[in-house]
Amino acid sequence: MQTTLAGMAGVALTPMGLSSCITKKDEEKLTTTLNLSFQEGIPPGENLTEKLDFMESMGIVGFEPGGRGLAGRVNEIQEALKNRNIKVSAICAGFDGFILAEDPEVKATFDSTMRDIVAAAGELGSTGVIMVPAFNGQKPCLPHTQETRDYLCEQLHELGEYAVKCGTTVILEPLNRRECFYMRLVGDAAAIARDAQSEGVKCMGDFWHMQEEASDYGAFWSAGTKYLQHVHIASRGRRIMPGEDGDKDDYRDGFRALKQMGYDKFVSFECGTKGDRRETVTAAVNLLRAQWDEV
Ligand code: MG
């Protein structure tokens, strides 16, 4: 009996026993699938059908169209996706005006054009419409004060509730200090989404802009599954195809967070390329899948 107890304690407490326990738990958490998506300009092809054929051959499961004119493209996109294993992921902006415009006419233009895109996004089953409240260069802009932040959250609340009715969301995209100094971290966008108090207001991370983050891993976790609704990806030096910037293109820290979170939305390509698209896109997809599998 004494020997048996000692033996049992040995099994439970030796490093080997502990590590096999952790490994088993991690394996259970880390089976999250990498759902890759392309913006429309990413795949080679003369038209949407050719582009989607290429995507399908690569096992790409998401398609991210631009928002401009989306209402007039709903049928075209629905037809093109019929009988394919590709869904609309997020919709990339495409509205006129901006939500923090000082000029009421510019704000009104934002409200109407954004709502048209949100409605179309809902019809397409999209995860949400990506937006930035104001780029640094957009003027005249409401002053960046506490009152403006409160106003932004109120306005986003209304927009988010509209998006919920349409069956979709609005997704805040943090950029970098040169483009949007007040919303440059995933955590910044997540906090605004939280304060908007609407299930229809979410945020995203873009590996390109996330060069300003102290940690990719921490950045995604700062939003968590409650707010993280989309991810953009590009190479980390020149914003071209992942892999074209060599060793810089390491996404494993962020991927580890996404896997642990059980992130079930899309990782979508938003980038150019310096090479032959057919080759660089294929290499990028292989690189991302390999890094995802590694973590
Ligand atoms: Mg982006």
Tab-separated table of C-alpha atoms and ligand atoms in Angstrom:
chain	number	residue	atom	x	y	z
A	1	MET	CA	0.000	0.000	0.000
A	2	GLN	CA	2.742	2.384	0.959
A	3	THR	CA	4.679	1.587	-2.175
A	4	THR	CA	1.572	2.062	-4.315
A	5	LEU	CA	0.854	5.489	-2.811
A	6	ALA	CA	4.425	6.598	-3.356
A	7	GLY	CA	4.219	5.326	-6.912
A	8	MET	CA	0.995	7.203	-7.550
A	9	ALA	CA	2.442	10.410	-6.109
A	10	GLY	CA	5.430	9.889	-8.383
A	11	VAL	CA	3.191	9.697	-11.444
A	12	ALA	CA	1.274	12.798	-10.505
A	13	LEU	CA	4.200	14.984	-9.547
A	14	THR	CA	7.088	14.135	-11.825
A	15	PRO	CA	7.740	16.670	-14.574
A	16	MET	CA	6.885	14.055	-17.147
A	17	GLY	CA	3.443	13.436	-15.614
A	18	LEU	CA	2.781	17.162	-15.464
A	19	SER	CA	3.896	17.911	-18.997
A	20	SER	CA	1.887	15.084	-20.520
A	21	CYS	CA	-1.149	16.455	-18.686
A	22	ILE	CA	-0.599	19.990	-20.102
A	23	THR	CA	0.049	18.683	-23.591
A	24	LYS	CA	-3.202	16.779	-23.609
A	25	LYS	CA	-5.125	19.860	-22.468
A	26	ASP	CA	-3.428	22.077	-25.061
A	27	GLU	CA	-4.125	19.614	-27.833
A	28	GLU	CA	-7.789	19.816	-27.004
A	29	LYS	CA	-7.719	23.611	-27.279
A	30	LEU	CA	-5.479	23.925	-30.307
A	31	THR	CA	-7.520	22.140	-32.942
A	32	THR	CA	-8.914	25.468	-34.203
A	33	THR	CA	-9.046	25.602	-38.002
A	34	LEU	CA	-7.276	28.351	-39.954
A	35	ASN	CA	-10.010	29.919	-42.103
A	36	LEU	CA	-8.160	31.831	-44.813
A	37	SER	CA	-9.875	34.561	-46.809
A	38	PHE	CA	-8.814	36.726	-49.768
A	39	GLN	CA	-9.735	40.264	-50.660
A	40	GLU	CA	-10.886	40.457	-54.255
A	41	GLY	CA	-7.562	41.735	-55.592
A	42	ILE	CA	-5.490	38.888	-54.122
A	43	PRO	CA	-6.129	35.844	-56.368
A	44	PRO	CA	-5.054	35.771	-60.025
A	45	GLY	CA	-7.938	35.708	-62.506
A	46	GLU	CA	-9.634	37.880	-65.115
A	47	ASN	CA	-13.027	37.865	-63.424
A	48	LEU	CA	-14.760	36.837	-60.201
A	49	THR	CA	-15.384	33.254	-61.379
A	50	GLU	CA	-11.718	32.701	-62.252
A	51	LYS	CA	-10.646	34.232	-58.948
A	52	LEU	CA	-13.019	32.029	-56.961
A	53	ASP	CA	-11.935	28.938	-58.942
A	54	PHE	CA	-8.341	29.665	-57.943
A	55	MET	CA	-9.348	30.231	-54.322
A	56	GLU	CA	-11.291	27.000	-54.224
A	57	SER	CA	-8.325	25.073	-55.621
A	58	MET	CA	-6.270	26.458	-52.700
A	59	GLY	CA	-8.890	25.641	-50.070
A	60	ILE	CA	-9.542	29.335	-49.325
A	61	VAL	CA	-12.894	29.538	-47.547
A	62	GLY	CA	-13.498	33.296	-47.238
A	63	PHE	CA	-13.993	36.130	-49.727
A	64	GLU	CA	-13.662	39.777	-48.649
A	65	PRO	CA	-15.145	42.180	-51.182
A	66	GLY	CA	-14.875	45.955	-50.947
A	67	GLY	CA	-17.981	47.747	-49.728
A	68	ARG	CA	-18.249	50.291	-52.545
A	69	GLY	CA	-21.351	49.545	-54.622
A	70	LEU	CA	-21.984	46.371	-52.629
A	71	ALA	CA	-25.796	46.712	-52.707
A	72	GLY	CA	-25.631	46.411	-56.502
A	73	ARG	CA	-23.408	43.318	-56.302
A	74	VAL	CA	-25.401	41.150	-53.888
A	75	ASN	CA	-26.898	38.952	-56.629
A	76	GLU	CA	-23.626	38.690	-58.542
A	77	ILE	CA	-21.748	37.575	-55.411
A	78	GLN	CA	-24.479	35.191	-54.273
A	79	GLU	CA	-24.547	33.545	-57.722
A	80	ALA	CA	-20.759	33.319	-57.888
A	81	LEU	CA	-20.568	31.616	-54.464
A	82	LYS	CA	-23.360	29.127	-55.136
A	83	ASN	CA	-22.187	25.510	-54.729
A	84	ARG	CA	-18.770	26.606	-53.511
A	85	ASN	CA	-17.175	26.136	-50.103
A	86	ILE	CA	-16.457	29.872	-49.870
A	87	LYS	CA	-18.374	32.364	-47.754
A	88	VAL	CA	-18.270	36.138	-47.657
A	89	SER	CA	-15.947	37.038	-44.775
A	90	ALA	CA	-15.873	40.727	-43.849
A	91	ILE	CA	-16.672	43.644	-46.148
A	92	CYS	CA	-13.836	46.156	-46.489
A	93	ALA	CA	-15.139	49.714	-45.925
A	94	GLY	CA	-16.303	51.444	-49.148
A	95	PHE	CA	-18.513	54.130	-47.582
A	96	ASP	CA	-18.266	57.891	-48.147
A	97	GLY	CA	-17.806	60.475	-45.401
A	98	PHE	CA	-16.756	59.464	-41.882
A	99	ILE	CA	-18.431	59.049	-38.545
A	100	LEU	CA	-16.399	61.750	-36.717
A	101	ALA	CA	-16.890	64.390	-39.419
A	102	GLU	CA	-17.470	67.890	-38.080
A	103	ASP	CA	-19.561	68.805	-41.139
A	104	PRO	CA	-23.109	67.414	-40.659
A	105	GLU	CA	-23.435	66.748	-44.397
A	106	VAL	CA	-20.314	64.584	-44.427
A	107	LYS	CA	-21.598	62.734	-41.350
A	108	ALA	CA	-24.993	62.232	-43.034
A	109	THR	CA	-23.263	60.856	-46.120
A	110	PHE	CA	-21.417	58.392	-43.914
A	111	ASP	CA	-24.641	57.338	-42.168
A	112	SER	CA	-26.519	56.610	-45.389
A	113	THR	CA	-23.711	55.000	-47.397
A	114	MET	CA	-22.530	52.898	-44.425
A	115	ARG	CA	-26.051	51.662	-43.708
A	116	ASP	CA	-26.505	50.617	-47.359
A	117	ILE	CA	-23.306	48.555	-47.120
A	118	VAL	CA	-24.297	47.059	-43.746
A	119	ALA	CA	-27.670	45.974	-45.182
A	120	ALA	CA	-25.978	44.343	-48.188
A	121	ALA	CA	-23.427	42.718	-45.872
A	122	GLY	CA	-26.298	41.181	-43.913
A	123	GLU	CA	-27.847	39.780	-47.094
A	124	LEU	CA	-24.506	38.203	-47.961
A	125	GLY	CA	-24.085	36.647	-44.508
A	126	SER	CA	-20.919	38.668	-43.908
A	127	THR	CA	-19.198	38.727	-40.522
A	128	GLY	CA	-19.214	42.553	-40.614
A	129	VAL	CA	-18.261	45.802	-42.325
A	130	ILE	CA	-14.800	47.160	-41.555
A	131	MET	CA	-14.529	50.846	-40.662
A	132	VAL	CA	-12.186	53.464	-39.202
A	133	PRO	CA	-13.900	56.356	-37.349
A	134	ALA	CA	-11.517	58.941	-38.863
A	135	PHE	CA	-8.102	58.702	-40.483
A	136	ASN	CA	-5.563	61.301	-39.306
A	137	GLY	CA	-5.901	63.049	-42.657
A	138	GLN	CA	-9.708	63.316	-42.647
A	139	LYS	CA	-10.624	66.909	-41.794
A	140	PRO	CA	-12.482	68.761	-40.468
A	141	CYS	CA	-12.796	66.187	-37.712
A	142	LEU	CA	-14.376	66.522	-34.277
A	143	PRO	CA	-11.608	67.272	-31.753
A	144	HIS	CA	-10.198	64.163	-30.087
A	145	THR	CA	-11.633	64.811	-26.619
A	146	GLN	CA	-13.475	62.789	-24.014
A	147	GLU	CA	-16.764	64.227	-25.349
A	148	THR	CA	-15.920	63.045	-28.843
A	149	ARG	CA	-15.144	59.569	-27.576
A	150	ASP	CA	-18.525	59.471	-25.814
A	151	TYR	CA	-20.202	60.686	-29.005
A	152	LEU	CA	-18.359	58.041	-31.034
A	153	CYS	CA	-19.573	55.297	-28.701
A	154	GLU	CA	-23.169	56.570	-28.900
A	155	GLN	CA	-23.059	56.717	-32.676
A	156	LEU	CA	-21.468	53.276	-32.890
A	157	HIS	CA	-24.153	51.926	-30.580
A	158	GLU	CA	-26.866	53.058	-33.028
A	159	LEU	CA	-24.947	51.708	-35.999
A	160	GLY	CA	-24.260	48.446	-34.203
A	161	GLU	CA	-27.914	47.955	-33.335
A	162	TYR	CA	-28.790	48.549	-36.995
A	163	ALA	CA	-26.160	45.974	-38.006
A	164	VAL	CA	-27.638	43.423	-35.576
A	165	LYS	CA	-31.050	43.900	-37.217
A	166	CYS	CA	-29.385	43.242	-40.578
A	167	GLY	CA	-27.714	40.086	-39.218
A	168	THR	CA	-24.165	41.425	-39.279
A	169	THR	CA	-21.767	43.759	-37.404
A	170	VAL	CA	-19.506	46.761	-37.826
A	171	ILE	CA	-15.824	46.023	-37.250
A	172	LEU	CA	-13.417	48.704	-35.979
A	173	GLU	CA	-9.981	48.393	-37.539
A	174	PRO	CA	-7.065	49.782	-35.530
A	175	LEU	CA	-4.297	51.120	-37.767
A	176	ASN	CA	-1.006	52.743	-36.764
A	177	ARG	CA	-0.042	56.151	-35.395
A	178	ARG	CA	0.607	57.625	-38.841
A	179	GLU	CA	-2.914	56.757	-40.002
A	180	CYS	CA	-5.075	56.814	-36.877
A	181	PHE	CA	-3.241	57.889	-33.724
A	182	TYR	CA	-6.147	57.329	-31.316
A	183	MET	CA	-6.943	53.752	-32.380
A	184	ARG	CA	-3.728	51.910	-33.167
A	185	LEU	CA	-3.846	48.875	-30.890
A	186	VAL	CA	-6.291	45.991	-31.018
A	187	GLY	CA	-7.029	46.771	-27.361
A	188	ASP	CA	-7.934	50.393	-28.270
A	189	ALA	CA	-10.542	49.205	-30.753
A	190	ALA	CA	-11.821	46.499	-28.394
A	191	ALA	CA	-12.337	49.074	-25.629
A	192	ILE	CA	-14.322	51.361	-27.944
A	193	ALA	CA	-16.382	48.363	-29.079
A	194	ARG	CA	-17.039	47.450	-25.461
A	195	ASP	CA	-18.084	51.011	-24.585
A	196	ALA	CA	-20.442	51.169	-27.565
A	197	GLN	CA	-22.514	48.555	-25.730
A	198	SER	CA	-23.905	46.810	-28.772
A	199	GLU	CA	-23.514	43.208	-29.893
A	200	GLY	CA	-23.148	44.675	-33.373
A	201	VAL	CA	-19.884	46.522	-32.675
A	202	LYS	CA	-16.713	44.433	-32.940
A	203	CYS	CA	-13.024	44.904	-33.711
A	204	MET	CA	-10.235	43.269	-35.668
A	205	GLY	CA	-6.466	43.011	-35.873
A	206	ASP	CA	-4.288	43.541	-38.940
A	207	PHE	CA	-0.858	41.893	-38.702
A	208	TRP	CA	0.557	44.753	-40.790
A	209	HIS	CA	-0.588	47.518	-38.440
A	210	MET	CA	0.086	45.294	-35.436
A	211	GLN	CA	3.780	46.097	-35.775
A	212	GLU	CA	2.954	48.756	-33.170
A	213	GLU	CA	1.822	46.115	-30.665
A	214	ALA	CA	4.169	44.984	-27.907
A	215	SER	CA	2.837	41.455	-28.410
A	216	ASP	CA	0.710	39.890	-31.153
A	217	TYR	CA	-0.346	37.273	-28.638
A	218	GLY	CA	-1.437	39.874	-26.091
A	219	ALA	CA	-3.107	42.009	-28.773
A	220	PHE	CA	-5.527	39.301	-29.873
A	221	TRP	CA	-6.242	38.276	-26.316
A	222	SER	CA	-6.996	41.910	-25.423
A	223	ALA	CA	-10.038	41.633	-27.700
A	224	GLY	CA	-10.824	37.979	-27.000
A	225	THR	CA	-13.569	36.090	-28.796
A	226	LYS	CA	-16.186	38.537	-27.533
A	227	TYR	CA	-14.841	41.350	-29.731
A	228	LEU	CA	-12.375	39.889	-32.251
A	229	GLN	CA	-14.364	39.499	-35.462
A	230	HIS	CA	-11.762	39.609	-38.257
A	231	VAL	CA	-8.016	39.494	-38.967
A	232	HIS	CA	-6.022	40.962	-41.876
A	233	ILE	CA	-2.649	39.607	-42.892
A	234	ALA	CA	0.263	40.824	-45.052
A	235	SER	CA	4.042	40.536	-45.026
A	236	ARG	CA	5.529	42.416	-42.094
A	237	GLY	CA	8.131	44.528	-43.855
A	238	ARG	CA	6.559	45.908	-47.035
A	239	ARG	CA	2.899	44.843	-46.793
A	240	ILE	CA	3.215	42.373	-49.622
A	241	MET	CA	2.474	38.628	-49.658
A	242	PRO	CA	3.257	36.801	-46.386
A	243	GLY	CA	6.682	35.210	-46.895
A	244	GLU	CA	7.954	37.862	-49.323
A	245	ASP	CA	9.688	39.602	-46.406
A	246	GLY	CA	11.495	36.449	-45.307
A	247	ASP	CA	12.166	35.935	-41.606
A	248	LYS	CA	10.146	39.021	-40.663
A	249	ASP	CA	7.000	37.144	-41.638
A	250	ASP	CA	6.499	35.263	-38.419
A	251	TYR	CA	2.849	35.092	-37.354
A	252	ARG	CA	3.180	32.288	-34.818
A	253	ASP	CA	2.796	34.426	-31.697
A	254	GLY	CA	-0.521	35.802	-32.952
A	255	PHE	CA	-1.624	32.445	-34.344
A	256	ARG	CA	-1.029	30.848	-30.940
A	257	ALA	CA	-3.491	33.297	-29.392
A	258	LEU	CA	-6.070	32.726	-32.140
A	259	LYS	CA	-5.814	28.980	-31.706
A	260	GLN	CA	-6.092	29.137	-27.942
A	261	MET	CA	-9.081	31.447	-28.238
A	262	GLY	CA	-10.811	29.041	-30.600
A	263	TYR	CA	-11.087	31.940	-33.103
A	264	ASP	CA	-13.596	30.756	-35.702
A	265	LYS	CA	-13.725	33.798	-38.032
A	266	PHE	CA	-11.377	34.594	-40.930
A	267	VAL	CA	-7.743	35.550	-41.497
A	268	SER	CA	-7.928	37.592	-44.685
A	269	PHE	CA	-5.189	38.667	-47.103
A	270	GLU	CA	-4.857	42.440	-47.553
A	271	CYS	CA	-1.592	43.060	-49.374
A	272	GLY	CA	0.224	43.510	-52.646
A	273	THR	CA	2.993	41.370	-54.124
A	274	LYS	CA	6.341	41.948	-55.806
A	275	GLY	CA	6.336	38.611	-57.568
A	276	ASP	CA	4.176	36.461	-59.840
A	277	ARG	CA	0.862	36.383	-58.017
A	278	ARG	CA	0.171	32.745	-58.830
A	279	GLU	CA	3.430	31.759	-57.116
A	280	THR	CA	3.537	34.239	-54.220
A	281	VAL	CA	-0.057	33.611	-53.184
A	282	THR	CA	0.493	29.860	-53.185
A	283	ALA	CA	3.715	30.200	-51.182
A	284	ALA	CA	1.992	32.530	-48.697
A	285	VAL	CA	-0.872	30.112	-48.103
A	286	ASN	CA	1.580	27.254	-47.536
A	287	LEU	CA	3.661	29.370	-45.130
A	288	LEU	CA	0.647	30.406	-43.046
A	289	ARG	CA	-0.662	26.852	-42.845
A	290	ALA	CA	2.764	25.598	-41.759
A	291	GLN	CA	3.076	28.280	-39.059
A	292	TRP	CA	-0.472	27.639	-37.866
A	293	ASP	CA	0.277	23.919	-37.566
A	294	GLU	CA	3.470	24.661	-35.630
A	295	VAL	CA	1.796	26.433	-32.746
B	1	MG	MG	-6.324	46.090	-42.810
